[in-house]
mmCIF file of C-alpha atoms (C1' of nucleotides) in Angstrom:
data_model
loop_
_atom_site.group_PDB
_atom_site.id
_atom_site.type_symbol
_atom_site.label_atom_id
_atom_site.label_comp_id
_atom_site.label_asym_id
_atom_site.label_seq_id
_atom_site.Cartn_x
_atom_site.Cartn_y
_atom_site.Cartn_z
ATOM 1 C CA MET A 19 88.262 78.226 46.802
ATOM 2 C CA PRO A 20 87.771 76.040 43.576
ATOM 3 C CA LEU A 21 87.351 77.266 40.298
ATOM 4 C CA PRO A 22 84.693 76.679 37.573
ATOM 5 C CA HIS A 23 85.954 74.150 35.163
ATOM 6 C CA VAL A 24 86.890 75.652 31.625
ATOM 7 C CA PRO A 25 85.055 74.065 29.149
ATOM 8 C CA PRO A 26 88.193 74.140 26.071
ATOM 9 C CA HIS A 27 85.178 76.322 24.208
ATOM 10 C CA ALA A 28 83.625 77.984 26.619
ATOM 11 C CA TRP A 29 85.222 81.462 25.374
ATOM 12 C CA GLU A 30 85.155 80.613 22.081
ATOM 13 C CA VAL A 31 82.408 82.815 21.041
ATOM 14 C CA SER A 32 81.711 85.740 18.101
ATOM 15 C CA PRO A 33 81.902 89.160 18.834
ATOM 16 C CA GLU A 34 77.815 89.229 18.794
ATOM 17 C CA GLU A 35 77.553 86.198 21.371
ATOM 18 C CA ALA A 36 80.026 87.633 23.455
ATOM 19 C CA VAL A 37 78.271 91.157 23.799
ATOM 20 C CA ALA A 38 75.026 88.634 24.644
ATOM 21 C CA ILE A 39 76.658 86.945 27.307
ATOM 22 C CA GLN A 40 77.592 90.360 28.985
ATOM 23 C CA MET A 41 73.995 91.574 28.463
ATOM 24 C CA GLN A 42 73.253 88.225 30.804
ATOM 25 C CA TRP A 43 76.151 88.616 32.794
ATOM 26 C CA ARG A 44 75.595 92.115 33.896
ATOM 27 C CA GLU A 45 73.103 91.449 36.511
ATOM 28 C CA ARG A 46 75.397 89.184 38.445
ATOM 29 C CA VAL A 47 77.819 91.540 39.439
ATOM 30 C CA ILE A 48 77.925 92.651 43.004
ATOM 31 C CA ARG A 49 78.371 96.590 43.549
ATOM 32 C CA VAL A 50 78.164 96.552 47.641
ATOM 33 C CA ASP A 51 80.860 95.106 49.552
ATOM 34 C CA CYS A 52 80.706 91.458 49.922
ATOM 35 C CA LEU A 53 84.384 90.278 52.195
ATOM 36 C CA GLY A 54 85.396 89.365 54.727
ATOM 37 C CA GLU A 55 88.631 90.843 56.286
ATOM 38 C CA VAL A 56 91.693 91.173 53.344
ATOM 39 C CA ARG A 57 94.539 89.521 54.325
ATOM 40 C CA THR A 58 95.935 88.704 51.138
ATOM 41 C CA ILE A 59 95.335 90.812 47.437
ATOM 42 C CA ALA A 60 96.676 89.639 44.121
ATOM 43 C CA GLY A 61 96.812 91.345 41.106
ATOM 44 C CA VAL A 62 96.745 89.611 37.428
ATOM 45 C CA ASP A 63 98.182 91.288 34.370
ATOM 46 C CA VAL A 64 98.746 89.616 30.295
ATOM 47 C CA GLY A 65 101.476 90.255 28.262
ATOM 48 C CA PHE A 66 101.869 88.893 24.804
ATOM 49 C CA GLU A 67 104.071 87.301 22.376
ATOM 50 C CA ASP A 68 105.114 85.425 19.386
ATOM 51 C CA GLU A 69 103.310 88.582 17.800
ATOM 52 C CA GLY A 70 100.423 88.720 19.705
ATOM 53 C CA ARG A 71 99.839 85.077 19.000
ATOM 54 C CA VAL A 72 100.714 83.690 22.952
ATOM 55 C CA ALA A 73 98.803 85.090 25.917
ATOM 56 C CA ARG A 74 100.887 84.573 29.182
ATOM 57 C CA ALA A 75 99.394 85.701 31.944
ATOM 58 C CA ALA A 76 100.768 86.999 35.552
ATOM 59 C CA VAL A 77 99.075 86.597 38.792
ATOM 60 C CA VAL A 78 101.133 87.730 41.767
ATOM 61 C CA VAL A 79 99.822 87.178 45.588
ATOM 62 C CA LEU A 80 100.629 89.547 48.327
ATOM 63 C CA ASP A 81 100.122 89.424 52.340
ATOM 64 C CA PHE A 82 98.035 92.159 53.159
ATOM 65 C CA PRO A 83 97.959 95.160 53.996
ATOM 66 C CA GLY A 84 102.118 94.440 54.354
ATOM 67 C CA LEU A 85 102.284 93.824 50.655
ATOM 68 C CA VAL A 86 105.230 90.729 51.395
ATOM 69 C CA MET A 87 104.858 88.395 48.193
ATOM 70 C CA ARG A 88 103.837 85.441 49.092
ATOM 71 C CA GLU A 89 103.234 83.641 45.649
ATOM 72 C CA GLN A 90 103.524 83.772 42.398
ATOM 73 C CA VAL A 91 102.131 81.859 38.907
ATOM 74 C CA LEU A 92 102.001 82.253 35.020
ATOM 75 C CA ALA A 93 100.180 80.315 32.310
ATOM 76 C CA ARG A 94 100.693 80.876 28.583
ATOM 77 C CA ARG A 95 97.783 80.094 25.973
ATOM 78 C CA PRO A 96 97.303 80.721 22.174
ATOM 79 C CA VAL A 97 95.126 83.535 21.439
ATOM 80 C CA THR A 98 91.829 82.812 20.006
ATOM 81 C CA PHE A 99 89.931 86.183 20.229
ATOM 82 C CA PRO A 100 91.100 89.505 18.851
ATOM 83 C CA TYR A 101 91.263 92.920 20.423
ATOM 84 C CA VAL A 102 87.966 94.646 20.709
ATOM 85 C CA PRO A 103 87.322 97.536 23.003
ATOM 86 C CA GLY A 104 84.626 96.494 25.028
ATOM 87 C CA LEU A 105 85.225 92.671 24.318
ATOM 88 C CA LEU A 106 88.534 92.150 26.453
ATOM 89 C CA SER A 107 87.895 89.863 28.246
ATOM 90 C CA PHE A 108 87.177 86.949 25.950
ATOM 91 C CA ARG A 109 90.605 87.089 24.664
ATOM 92 C CA GLU A 110 92.524 87.749 27.805
ATOM 93 C CA ALA A 111 90.278 85.783 30.761
ATOM 94 C CA PRO A 112 90.897 82.370 29.226
ATOM 95 C CA VAL A 113 95.005 82.436 30.136
ATOM 96 C CA ILE A 114 94.564 83.982 33.167
ATOM 97 C CA LEU A 115 91.503 81.360 34.607
ATOM 98 C CA GLU A 116 94.427 78.529 33.914
ATOM 99 C CA ALA A 117 96.564 81.201 35.742
ATOM 100 C CA LEU A 118 94.175 81.470 38.665
ATOM 101 C CA ALA A 119 93.885 77.696 38.363
ATOM 102 C CA ARG A 120 97.547 77.267 39.660
ATOM 103 C CA LEU A 121 97.229 79.342 42.602
ATOM 104 C CA ARG A 122 97.536 77.534 45.686
ATOM 105 C CA LEU A 123 96.662 80.587 47.747
ATOM 106 C CA TRP A 124 93.598 81.702 46.918
ATOM 107 C CA PRO A 125 93.423 85.799 47.815
ATOM 108 C CA ASP A 126 90.975 87.394 49.221
ATOM 109 C CA VAL A 127 91.010 90.320 46.831
ATOM 110 C CA LEU A 128 91.994 90.652 43.097
ATOM 111 C CA LEU A 129 93.346 93.351 40.982
ATOM 112 C CA VAL A 130 92.600 93.045 37.754
ATOM 113 C CA ASP A 131 94.441 95.458 34.630
ATOM 114 C CA GLY A 132 91.302 96.648 33.052
ATOM 115 C CA GLN A 133 88.059 97.982 33.510
ATOM 116 C CA GLY A 134 85.254 96.761 36.018
ATOM 117 C CA ILE A 135 81.604 97.839 35.361
ATOM 118 C CA ALA A 136 83.194 101.114 33.972
ATOM 119 C CA HIS A 137 82.233 99.575 30.940
ATOM 120 C CA PRO A 138 79.909 100.120 28.157
ATOM 121 C CA ARG A 139 77.634 97.003 29.724
ATOM 122 C CA ARG A 140 78.979 97.363 32.957
ATOM 123 C CA LEU A 141 80.215 93.927 32.541
ATOM 124 C CA GLY A 142 84.669 94.842 31.731
ATOM 125 C CA ILE A 143 87.118 92.035 32.103
ATOM 126 C CA ALA A 144 87.193 92.652 36.575
ATOM 127 C CA SER A 145 83.658 92.254 36.801
ATOM 128 C CA HIS A 146 83.658 89.322 34.519
ATOM 129 C CA LEU A 147 86.433 87.442 36.138
ATOM 130 C CA GLY A 148 84.774 88.523 39.566
ATOM 131 C CA VAL A 149 81.278 86.692 38.506
ATOM 132 C CA TRP A 150 82.578 83.869 36.712
ATOM 133 C CA CYS A 151 85.754 83.076 39.986
ATOM 134 C CA ASP A 152 83.052 84.401 42.732
ATOM 135 C CA LEU A 153 85.437 86.386 43.997
ATOM 136 C CA PRO A 154 86.033 90.050 44.890
ATOM 137 C CA THR A 155 87.259 92.049 42.489
ATOM 138 C CA VAL A 156 88.712 95.807 41.817
ATOM 139 C CA GLY A 157 89.163 96.832 38.325
ATOM 140 C CA VAL A 158 92.688 99.323 37.407
ATOM 141 C CA ALA A 159 93.373 100.695 34.345
ATOM 142 C CA LYS A 160 95.713 102.676 32.770
ATOM 143 C CA SER A 161 93.312 104.692 30.630
ATOM 144 C CA ARG A 162 89.318 105.403 30.214
ATOM 145 C CA LEU A 163 87.158 103.091 28.362
ATOM 146 C CA VAL A 164 84.094 105.206 28.781
ATOM 147 C CA GLY A 165 82.698 108.111 30.886
ATOM 148 C CA GLN A 166 83.932 111.129 31.864
ATOM 149 C CA HIS A 167 85.250 113.414 34.327
ATOM 150 C CA ALA A 168 86.134 116.523 36.168
ATOM 151 C CA PRO A 169 89.812 117.358 36.487
ATOM 152 C CA VAL A 170 91.514 115.381 39.290
ATOM 153 C CA ALA A 171 93.567 116.996 41.982
ATOM 154 C CA GLU A 172 97.329 117.057 41.738
ATOM 155 C CA ALA A 173 97.966 115.454 45.104
ATOM 156 C CA ALA A 174 98.218 111.503 45.599
ATOM 157 C CA GLY A 175 95.222 110.178 46.912
ATOM 158 C CA ALA A 176 92.878 112.565 45.074
ATOM 159 C CA TRP A 177 90.276 111.645 42.467
ATOM 160 C CA GLN A 178 87.045 112.574 40.828
ATOM 161 C CA PRO A 179 84.017 110.289 39.980
ATOM 162 C CA LEU A 180 83.639 108.924 36.750
ATOM 163 C CA TYR A 181 80.386 109.757 35.019
ATOM 164 C CA GLU A 182 78.572 107.776 32.441
ATOM 165 C CA GLY A 183 75.190 110.531 32.568
ATOM 166 C CA ASP A 184 73.847 110.168 35.900
ATOM 167 C CA GLU A 185 75.462 106.938 36.929
ATOM 168 C CA VAL A 186 79.151 106.765 38.724
ATOM 169 C CA ILE A 187 80.794 104.085 36.847
ATOM 170 C CA GLY A 188 84.027 104.954 38.720
ATOM 171 C CA ALA A 189 86.764 106.957 39.408
ATOM 172 C CA ALA A 190 89.627 109.030 37.928
ATOM 173 C CA LEU A 191 92.094 108.118 40.549
ATOM 174 C CA ARG A 192 95.434 110.162 41.279
ATOM 175 C CA THR A 193 98.019 107.555 43.049
ATOM 176 C CA ARG A 194 100.869 109.676 42.856
ATOM 177 C CA ALA A 195 101.736 113.256 41.955
ATOM 178 C CA GLY A 196 103.266 113.499 38.306
ATOM 179 C CA VAL A 197 102.007 110.675 36.709
ATOM 180 C CA ARG A 198 98.198 110.693 34.510
ATOM 181 C CA PRO A 199 95.501 109.191 37.225
ATOM 182 C CA VAL A 200 93.943 105.345 36.838
ATOM 183 C CA TYR A 201 90.896 104.241 36.583
ATOM 184 C CA VAL A 202 89.269 102.468 39.245
ATOM 185 C CA SER A 203 85.711 100.593 39.174
ATOM 186 C CA ILE A 204 83.826 98.080 41.182
ATOM 187 C CA GLY A 205 84.912 94.757 39.637
ATOM 188 C CA HIS A 206 82.682 92.262 41.820
ATOM 189 C CA ARG A 207 81.902 92.449 45.978
ATOM 190 C CA VAL A 208 83.647 95.532 46.364
ATOM 191 C CA SER A 209 81.899 98.918 46.661
ATOM 192 C CA LEU A 210 83.780 101.844 45.023
ATOM 193 C CA GLU A 211 84.393 103.791 48.153
ATOM 194 C CA THR A 212 86.393 100.123 48.940
ATOM 195 C CA ALA A 213 88.322 99.940 45.541
ATOM 196 C CA ILE A 214 89.799 102.909 45.697
ATOM 197 C CA ASP A 215 90.690 102.525 49.291
ATOM 198 C CA LEU A 216 92.385 98.949 48.527
ATOM 199 C CA VAL A 217 94.306 100.347 45.788
ATOM 200 C CA MET A 218 95.669 103.566 47.671
ATOM 201 C CA ARG A 219 97.197 101.215 50.269
ATOM 202 C CA CYS A 220 98.473 99.123 47.892
ATOM 203 C CA THR A 221 100.219 101.639 45.939
ATOM 204 C CA ARG A 222 104.085 102.280 47.066
ATOM 205 C CA GLY A 223 105.230 105.167 44.623
ATOM 206 C CA TYR A 224 104.664 104.150 41.549
ATOM 207 C CA ARG A 225 101.519 105.131 39.679
ATOM 208 C CA LEU A 226 100.547 101.145 39.660
ATOM 209 C CA PRO A 227 99.459 99.312 42.885
ATOM 210 C CA GLU A 228 102.091 96.766 43.733
ATOM 211 C CA PRO A 229 100.119 93.694 43.064
ATOM 212 C CA LEU A 230 99.806 94.834 39.793
ATOM 213 C CA ARG A 231 102.965 96.292 38.871
ATOM 214 C CA LEU A 232 105.046 93.226 39.857
ATOM 215 C CA ALA A 233 102.097 91.171 37.910
ATOM 216 C CA HIS A 234 102.894 93.445 35.214
ATOM 217 C CA HIS A 235 106.929 92.871 35.737
ATOM 218 C CA LEU A 236 105.955 88.845 35.500
ATOM 219 C CA ALA A 237 104.797 89.114 32.591
ATOM 220 C CA SER A 238 107.402 90.991 30.893
ATOM 221 C CA VAL A 239 109.958 88.417 32.303
ATOM 222 C CA VAL A 240 110.234 85.684 30.150
ATOM 223 C CA GLU A 241 112.896 83.102 30.882
ATOM 224 C CA LYS A 242 112.334 80.567 27.774
ATOM 225 C CA GLY A 243 110.144 81.200 24.995
ATOM 226 C CA GLY A 244 109.637 84.955 23.350
ATOM 227 C CA LYS A 245 111.689 87.323 23.847
ATOM 228 C CA GLU A 246 114.606 87.294 26.212
ATOM 229 C CA GLY A 247 113.116 89.687 29.110
ATOM 230 C CA ARG A 248 114.123 93.011 30.539
ATOM 231 C "C1'" DG B 21 80.421 110.253 7.261
ATOM 232 C "C1'" DC B 22 83.614 111.486 11.897
ATOM 233 C "C1'" DG B 23 86.319 110.112 15.797
ATOM 234 C "C1'" DA B 24 86.474 107.082 20.328
ATOM 235 C "C1'" DC B 25 88.174 103.155 21.502
ATOM 236 C "C1'" DA B 26 90.274 99.182 28.629
ATOM 237 C "C1'" DG B 27 94.715 95.328 26.405
ATOM 238 C "C1'" DA C 7 99.987 94.771 23.734
ATOM 239 C "C1'" DT C 8 104.050 95.240 21.156
ATOM 240 C "C1'" DC C 9 107.795 97.545 17.640
ATOM 241 C "C1'" DT C 10 112.144 100.264 20.357
ATOM 242 C "C1'" DT C 11 117.535 104.967 22.071
ATOM 243 C "C1'" DG C 12 118.026 108.399 23.669
ATOM 244 C "C1'" DT C 13 116.261 112.046 26.436
ATOM 245 C "C1'" DC C 14 114.355 115.258 29.338
ATOM 246 C "C1'" DG C 15 113.136 116.673 34.018
ATOM 247 C "C1'" DC C 16 112.528 116.084 39.138
#
DNA sequence: GCGACAG
DNA sequence: ATCTTGTCGC
């Protein structure tokens, strides 16, 4: 339930230090189901404003499997780390943790916009957040970071394992016919099979599952501050 | 040296 | 991620 305190500079590290931290934290990731009955599921996404100088995190909590909106929170924070493929969590996790701290309903599972273990060092942002918060998480990325996969059948629900060598690190999942597949991977405490099942059960006619679609929308609409919203 | 490269 | 209008297709 509680959230680890985030020391002001806990995430203020150099890219080299960030890689070292990932090498140390990768082993803490739990790749099997270690969660109870799922009654609420959340989604988190990050948007930017002021020419990329400020990050905005949106977290949306929904009932499961009903998918009725239960709570939504926003957090804003100056960006302190550049975008470097493979080090996304050091750029986006700080503002996400701030948003999660404002949540009064702790979700049973969290869907994250990005990779879980389908990452060079098996610690994408979904896994990093999961371990940090000891929360079951699933990585749902709109594009591939690493790994290869066979062509995915056109039907909604079809998927192909994502491989890096002999290791299955995730799945290319067609959430809807006619759209590019999304990349689902274990975040923390959720098996790949369960991750795929949860994503499909949260999908309602769009490429992205509802928690992420709503979080993305919320992170894009700002009343005051950056743009006008859309 | 030449690509690839979550958001 | 973000800058941005109209436009092609189901």
